[in-house]
Short mmCIF file of C-alpha atoms in Angstrom, two decimals:
data_model
loop_
_atom_site.label_atom_id
_atom_site.label_comp_id
_atom_site.label_asym_id
_atom_site.label_seq_id
_atom_site.Cartn_x
_atom_site.Cartn_y
_atom_site.Cartn_z
CA MET T 14 20.28 3.21 -16.15
CA THR T 15 23.23 1.34 -17.65
CA PRO T 16 22.92 -0.69 -20.90
CA ALA T 17 22.93 -3.91 -18.87
CA GLN T 18 20.15 -2.59 -16.68
CA LYS T 19 18.10 -1.59 -19.74
CA ILE T 20 18.50 -5.07 -21.20
CA ARG T 21 17.44 -6.68 -17.93
CA SER T 22 14.46 -4.35 -17.59
CA GLY T 23 13.36 -5.02 -21.16
CA GLN T 24 13.76 -8.75 -20.65
CA ASP T 25 11.60 -8.58 -17.54
CA ARG T 26 8.81 -6.83 -19.41
CA LEU T 27 8.98 -9.30 -22.27
CA SER T 28 8.27 -11.96 -19.69
CA VAL T 29 4.77 -10.54 -19.34
CA GLN T 30 4.12 -11.40 -22.98
CA ALA T 31 5.64 -14.82 -22.50
CA GLY T 32 3.36 -15.46 -19.56
CA ALA T 33 0.33 -14.57 -21.66
CA LEU T 34 1.16 -17.44 -24.00
CA MET T 35 0.57 -20.02 -21.26
CA ARG T 36 -2.76 -21.76 -21.83
CA PRO T 37 -4.51 -24.60 -19.99
CA GLY T 38 -3.98 -28.03 -21.49
CA ALA T 39 -4.16 -31.71 -20.70
CA GLN T 40 -0.76 -31.47 -19.03
CA ARG T 41 -0.43 -27.86 -17.95
CA ILE T 42 3.13 -26.56 -18.08
CA THR T 43 3.60 -23.38 -16.07
CA PRO T 44 6.63 -21.31 -15.08
CA ASP T 45 6.16 -22.57 -11.52
CA SER T 46 6.32 -26.21 -12.59
CA LEU T 47 9.38 -25.58 -14.78
CA ARG T 48 11.08 -23.73 -11.93
CA GLN T 49 10.82 -26.86 -9.80
CA ASN T 50 12.81 -28.79 -12.40
CA GLN T 51 16.56 -28.58 -11.82
CA ALA T 52 17.32 -28.52 -15.55
CA THR T 53 14.81 -25.82 -16.55
CA CYS T 54 14.94 -23.64 -13.41
CA PRO T 55 17.91 -21.44 -14.54
CA VAL T 56 16.26 -20.84 -17.92
CA ILE T 57 12.94 -19.86 -16.36
CA GLN T 58 14.68 -17.56 -13.88
CA GLY T 59 16.48 -15.88 -16.75
CA VAL T 60 13.36 -15.46 -18.90
CA PHE T 61 10.98 -14.16 -16.24
CA GLY T 62 13.44 -12.10 -14.20
CA HIS T 63 11.57 -10.24 -11.46
CA GLN T 64 8.17 -11.51 -12.62
CA ARG T 65 8.07 -14.23 -9.99
CA GLN T 66 7.64 -14.91 -6.28
CA PHE T 67 10.47 -14.07 -3.89
CA ALA T 68 11.18 -15.61 -0.50
CA GLY T 69 11.00 -12.22 1.22
CA ILE T 70 10.98 -8.48 0.63
CA GLU T 71 14.73 -8.16 1.13
CA GLU T 72 15.42 -10.68 -1.64
CA ALA T 73 13.10 -8.75 -3.95
CA ARG T 74 14.78 -5.45 -3.08
CA ALA T 75 18.21 -6.91 -3.72
CA TYR T 76 17.11 -8.03 -7.18
CA ILE T 77 15.73 -4.59 -8.03
CA GLN T 78 18.81 -2.73 -6.83
CA ALA T 79 20.93 -4.69 -9.25
CA TYR T 80 18.92 -3.62 -12.30
CA ALA T 81 16.72 -0.57 -11.80
CA ARG T 82 15.69 2.44 -9.76
CA SER T 83 13.02 1.65 -7.23
CA GLU T 84 11.08 2.37 -4.06
CA GLY T 85 8.93 5.19 -5.40
CA GLU T 86 11.44 8.03 -5.04
CA ILE T 87 11.13 9.12 -8.66
CA PRO T 88 9.67 12.58 -9.44
CA SER T 89 7.43 11.23 -12.20
CA ASP T 90 5.87 8.80 -9.72
CA LEU T 91 5.21 11.54 -7.17
CA LEU T 92 3.66 13.70 -9.87
CA TRP T 93 1.50 10.77 -10.99
CA HIS T 94 0.17 10.27 -7.46
CA LEU T 95 -0.73 13.94 -7.15
CA SER T 96 -2.42 14.08 -10.55
CA ALA T 97 -4.32 10.89 -9.71
CA SER T 98 -5.65 12.59 -6.56
CA GLU T 99 -7.78 14.83 -8.74
CA ARG T 100 -10.39 12.09 -9.11
CA ALA T 101 -11.79 9.42 -6.81
CA TYR T 102 -11.58 5.71 -7.58
CA LEU T 103 -14.37 3.25 -6.76
CA SER T 104 -12.38 2.03 -3.76
CA ASP T 105 -12.23 5.58 -2.38
CA TYR T 106 -15.95 5.72 -1.66
CA PRO T 107 -16.02 3.18 1.20
CA ALA T 108 -13.06 5.06 2.71
CA LEU T 109 -14.85 8.39 2.31
CA PHE T 110 -17.96 6.91 3.92
CA HIS T 111 -16.10 5.85 7.06
CA LEU T 112 -14.13 9.09 7.27
CA ASP T 113 -17.33 11.09 7.02
CA THR T 114 -19.27 8.88 9.44
CA ASN T 115 -16.54 9.26 12.07
CA ARG T 116 -15.50 12.82 11.28
CA GLU T 117 -16.18 14.07 14.83
CA ALA T 118 -13.82 11.43 16.26
CA ILE T 119 -11.10 11.88 13.63
CA ARG T 120 -9.13 15.09 14.06
CA THR T 121 -5.64 13.72 13.41
CA VAL T 122 -4.59 11.30 10.66
CA PHE T 123 -1.29 9.43 10.31
CA ASP T 124 -0.78 8.63 6.62
CA LEU T 125 1.78 5.79 6.51
CA GLY T 126 3.51 5.67 3.14
CA GLY T 127 1.61 8.80 2.17
CA ASN T 128 3.94 9.72 -0.69
CA ALA T 129 3.32 13.35 -1.72
CA GLY T 130 0.02 13.66 0.18
CA ALA T 131 -2.28 12.55 -2.62
CA MET T 132 -4.88 11.03 -0.28
CA PHE T 133 -5.10 14.19 1.81
CA TYR T 134 -5.90 16.32 -1.23
CA ARG T 135 -8.35 13.77 -2.62
CA TYR T 136 -10.31 13.30 0.59
CA ASP T 137 -10.25 16.97 1.57
CA GLU T 138 -11.88 17.77 -1.75
CA HIS T 139 -14.91 15.80 -0.56
CA LEU T 140 -14.86 16.24 3.22
CA HIS T 141 -13.54 19.82 3.62
CA TRP T 142 -11.68 19.38 6.88
CA PRO T 143 -11.36 22.42 9.18
CA ALA T 144 -8.28 24.56 9.65
CA ASP T 145 -7.29 22.81 12.90
CA PHE T 146 -7.29 19.37 11.27
CA ALA T 147 -3.84 17.67 11.29
CA TRP T 148 -2.67 15.16 8.69
CA THR T 149 0.83 13.66 9.08
CA ILE T 150 2.55 12.08 6.09
CA CYS T 151 5.13 9.40 6.91
CA ASP T 152 7.46 8.52 4.06
CA SER T 153 11.07 8.67 2.87
CA PRO T 154 13.02 11.95 3.13
CA LYS T 155 13.02 12.47 -0.65
CA ASN T 156 9.28 11.99 -0.93
CA LEU T 157 8.63 14.27 2.04
CA GLU T 158 10.81 16.98 0.55
CA TYR T 159 8.66 16.94 -2.56
CA ALA T 160 5.44 16.79 -0.50
CA ALA T 161 6.50 19.79 1.61
CA ARG T 162 7.31 21.87 -1.46
CA HIS T 163 3.96 21.01 -3.01
CA ALA T 164 2.10 21.86 0.22
CA LYS T 165 3.89 25.20 0.44
CA LYS T 166 2.98 25.96 -3.16
CA ARG T 167 -0.68 25.29 -2.32
CA ARG T 168 -0.42 27.20 0.99
CA GLU T 169 -1.58 24.07 2.79
CA GLU T 170 -0.87 24.30 6.54
CA ARG T 171 -2.69 21.20 7.79
CA LEU T 172 0.05 18.82 6.63
CA LEU T 173 2.89 17.59 8.83
CA PHE T 174 5.82 15.39 7.79
CA THR T 175 7.83 12.62 9.43
CA THR T 176 10.06 9.69 8.54
CA MET T 177 9.30 7.83 11.80
CA PRO T 178 6.33 5.40 11.85
CA GLU T 179 6.37 5.34 15.66
CA THR T 180 5.07 8.91 15.69
CA MET T 181 1.64 7.53 14.81
CA ASP T 182 1.24 7.37 18.61
CA GLY T 183 -1.81 9.39 19.66
CA SER T 184 -3.31 9.79 16.17
CA ASP T 185 -7.03 9.22 15.76
CA LEU T 186 -6.69 7.34 12.45
CA LEU T 187 -3.94 5.29 10.86
CA LEU T 188 -4.34 5.44 7.08
CA ILE T 189 -2.42 3.03 4.82
CA SER T 190 -3.60 3.54 1.25
CA GLY T 191 -1.67 1.83 -1.53
CA ALA T 192 1.30 1.29 0.78
CA LEU T 193 0.61 -1.71 3.04
CA GLN T 194 2.61 -3.93 0.69
CA TYR T 195 5.80 -1.96 1.32
CA TYR T 196 5.93 -2.86 5.02
CA GLN T 197 7.03 -6.25 6.26
CA ASP T 198 5.32 -6.08 9.67
CA PRO T 199 2.47 -3.52 9.81
CA VAL T 200 0.94 -5.20 12.86
CA GLY T 201 4.20 -4.85 14.75
CA MET T 202 4.35 -1.17 13.84
CA VAL T 203 0.90 -0.59 15.31
CA ALA T 204 1.70 -2.70 18.38
CA ALA T 205 4.77 -0.54 19.07
CA ALA T 206 2.63 2.57 19.61
CA PRO T 207 1.73 2.98 23.32
CA ASN T 208 -1.31 5.09 22.45
CA ARG T 209 -2.58 3.33 19.33
CA PRO T 210 -4.89 4.99 16.81
CA ARG T 211 -8.56 4.36 17.46
CA PHE T 212 -9.23 3.71 13.76
CA ILE T 213 -7.28 1.90 11.03
CA LEU T 214 -8.20 2.40 7.38
CA VAL T 215 -6.33 0.27 4.85
CA ASN T 216 -7.13 0.71 1.17
CA ARG T 217 -5.86 -0.47 -2.21
CA SER T 218 -3.63 -3.20 -0.81
CA PRO T 219 -2.91 -6.69 -2.18
CA LEU T 220 -3.99 -9.44 0.21
CA THR T 221 -4.02 -13.21 -0.19
CA SER T 222 -5.50 -16.36 1.31
CA MET T 223 -2.13 -18.08 0.81
CA GLY T 224 0.90 -17.62 2.99
CA THR T 225 2.54 -14.19 2.98
CA TYR T 226 5.05 -13.78 0.14
CA ALA T 227 7.00 -11.10 -1.73
CA VAL T 228 6.92 -10.00 -5.37
CA VAL T 229 8.19 -7.08 -7.44
CA GLN T 230 5.59 -4.50 -8.39
CA ASP T 231 6.22 -3.19 -11.90
CA VAL T 232 4.39 0.01 -12.85
CA GLY T 233 6.42 0.63 -15.98
CA HIS T 234 8.67 3.53 -14.94
CA TRP T 235 9.80 2.08 -11.63
CA LEU T 236 9.94 -1.17 -9.68
CA ALA T 237 9.23 -1.79 -6.01
CA ALA T 238 9.55 -4.80 -3.75
CA CYS T 239 6.31 -5.55 -1.97
CA VAL T 240 4.80 -8.03 0.46
CA VAL T 241 1.44 -9.67 -0.22
CA HIS T 242 0.11 -10.21 3.28
CA ASN T 243 -2.13 -13.09 4.31
CA ARG T 244 -5.54 -11.52 4.97
CA ALA T 245 -6.57 -13.74 7.90
CA ARG T 246 -3.21 -13.39 9.65
CA LEU T 247 -3.28 -9.60 9.23
CA TYR T 248 -6.80 -9.35 10.62
CA GLN T 249 -5.98 -11.64 13.53
CA GLY T 250 -2.90 -9.65 14.40
CA LEU T 251 -4.83 -6.41 14.56
CA GLN T 252 -7.74 -8.00 16.40
CA ALA T 253 -5.28 -9.23 19.03
CA LEU T 254 -4.49 -5.55 19.63
CA GLY T 255 -8.14 -4.85 20.35
CA TYR T 256 -9.37 -3.81 16.90
CA VAL T 257 -12.73 -4.85 15.49
CA LEU T 258 -13.32 -5.25 11.75
CA ARG T 259 -16.11 -2.87 10.74
CA ASP T 260 -16.02 -3.18 6.96
CA GLU T 261 -14.05 -4.57 4.01
CA TRP T 262 -14.31 -4.03 0.26
CA PRO T 263 -12.59 -4.85 -3.06
CA ALA T 264 -10.38 -2.38 -4.92
CA PRO T 265 -10.79 -3.72 -8.47
CA GLU T 266 -8.82 -0.87 -10.06
CA PHE T 267 -5.51 -2.40 -8.98
CA GLU T 268 -3.86 -5.79 -9.43
CA ILE T 269 -0.51 -7.54 -9.40
CA GLN T 270 0.32 -9.85 -12.29
CA VAL T 271 3.19 -12.30 -11.76
CA PRO T 272 3.66 -14.15 -15.09
CA GLY T 273 6.60 -16.13 -13.76
CA SER T 274 4.50 -17.41 -10.82
CA PRO T 275 0.85 -17.06 -11.93
CA ALA T 276 -0.51 -18.61 -8.73
CA PHE T 277 0.88 -15.60 -6.85
CA SER T 278 -0.90 -12.96 -8.94
CA VAL T 279 -3.50 -10.84 -7.15
CA ALA T 280 -6.57 -10.17 -9.31
CA GLN T 281 -7.72 -7.18 -7.28
CA TYR T 282 -6.61 -5.22 -4.25
CA SER T 283 -8.62 -4.84 -1.04
CA GLY T 284 -9.55 -2.35 1.63
CA PHE T 285 -10.84 -2.58 5.19
CA PHE T 286 -11.78 -0.42 8.17
CA MET T 287 -11.14 -1.33 11.81
CA GLU T 288 -11.91 0.37 15.10
CA ARG T 289 -10.59 -0.08 18.61
CA PRO T 290 -13.70 0.51 20.72
CA ASP T 291 -13.42 2.40 23.95
CA PRO T 292 -13.45 -0.01 26.89
CA ALA T 293 -16.84 -0.38 28.49
CA PRO T 294 -17.21 1.91 31.53
CA GLU T 295 -17.13 0.26 34.89
CA ALA T 296 -20.54 -0.31 36.44
CA LEU T 297 -21.46 2.21 39.10
CA PRO T 298 -21.92 0.75 42.57
CA ALA T 299 -25.50 0.06 43.49
CA PRO T 300 -27.00 2.68 45.82
CA ALA T 301 -26.98 1.71 49.46
#
């Protein structure tokens, strides 16, 4: 990281402290209100940096690329995900419940944005899948290279690897855990599969009741552009493909704070489980 990038990164993180100083008052002054003022907008943009709302994920990515490494292809991040897989979070238990309840119908899993395979190791610790179980991780080439090396080290043969989301075709379950926000059009990705997964399990994802928007996720050692999807629109899109919502739950362990645009912060992530029921069998003709 160049000196200029370090300054920009430090300035962005200082904006978190600046945002904490905002308090309700008779005439509340917020970063959002100051940004709407032509005179103060450049100052606010300079102070808060990436800690604000962006028009779209491409704008957020362009900002990151100018100042920092991003997109989760950092070894320390991969190692963190794997070490975190050693324990279950509260939001894992609803997911484990549905995986266990439907274990006879789920023999193949497509893990979109699966990073180094953390969710496979975490869930297998509880569910003990058989040797013929197949779990496909879909991620970037760099992340998959790391995931493959780790699987080989553990002599794990149930993992497969791909960079192509369209290969979810024919899988029993589409899993998107902690990665929904990195995809602009997840419904379109599912719709593109001729033989769509019967089940969809989304976990630890930021959703909103407002319109869909983009922000920069800052986890300290790396930045990533992400989309906060509108919950109702996401559900409706999947329901139009034949899916039925079976369950939803909060994931209070995770949040997104946006000091430069507080209204766009997400206090807690969410999870949900959907199923595409088999079509009802045709009625047999009445006996003559």
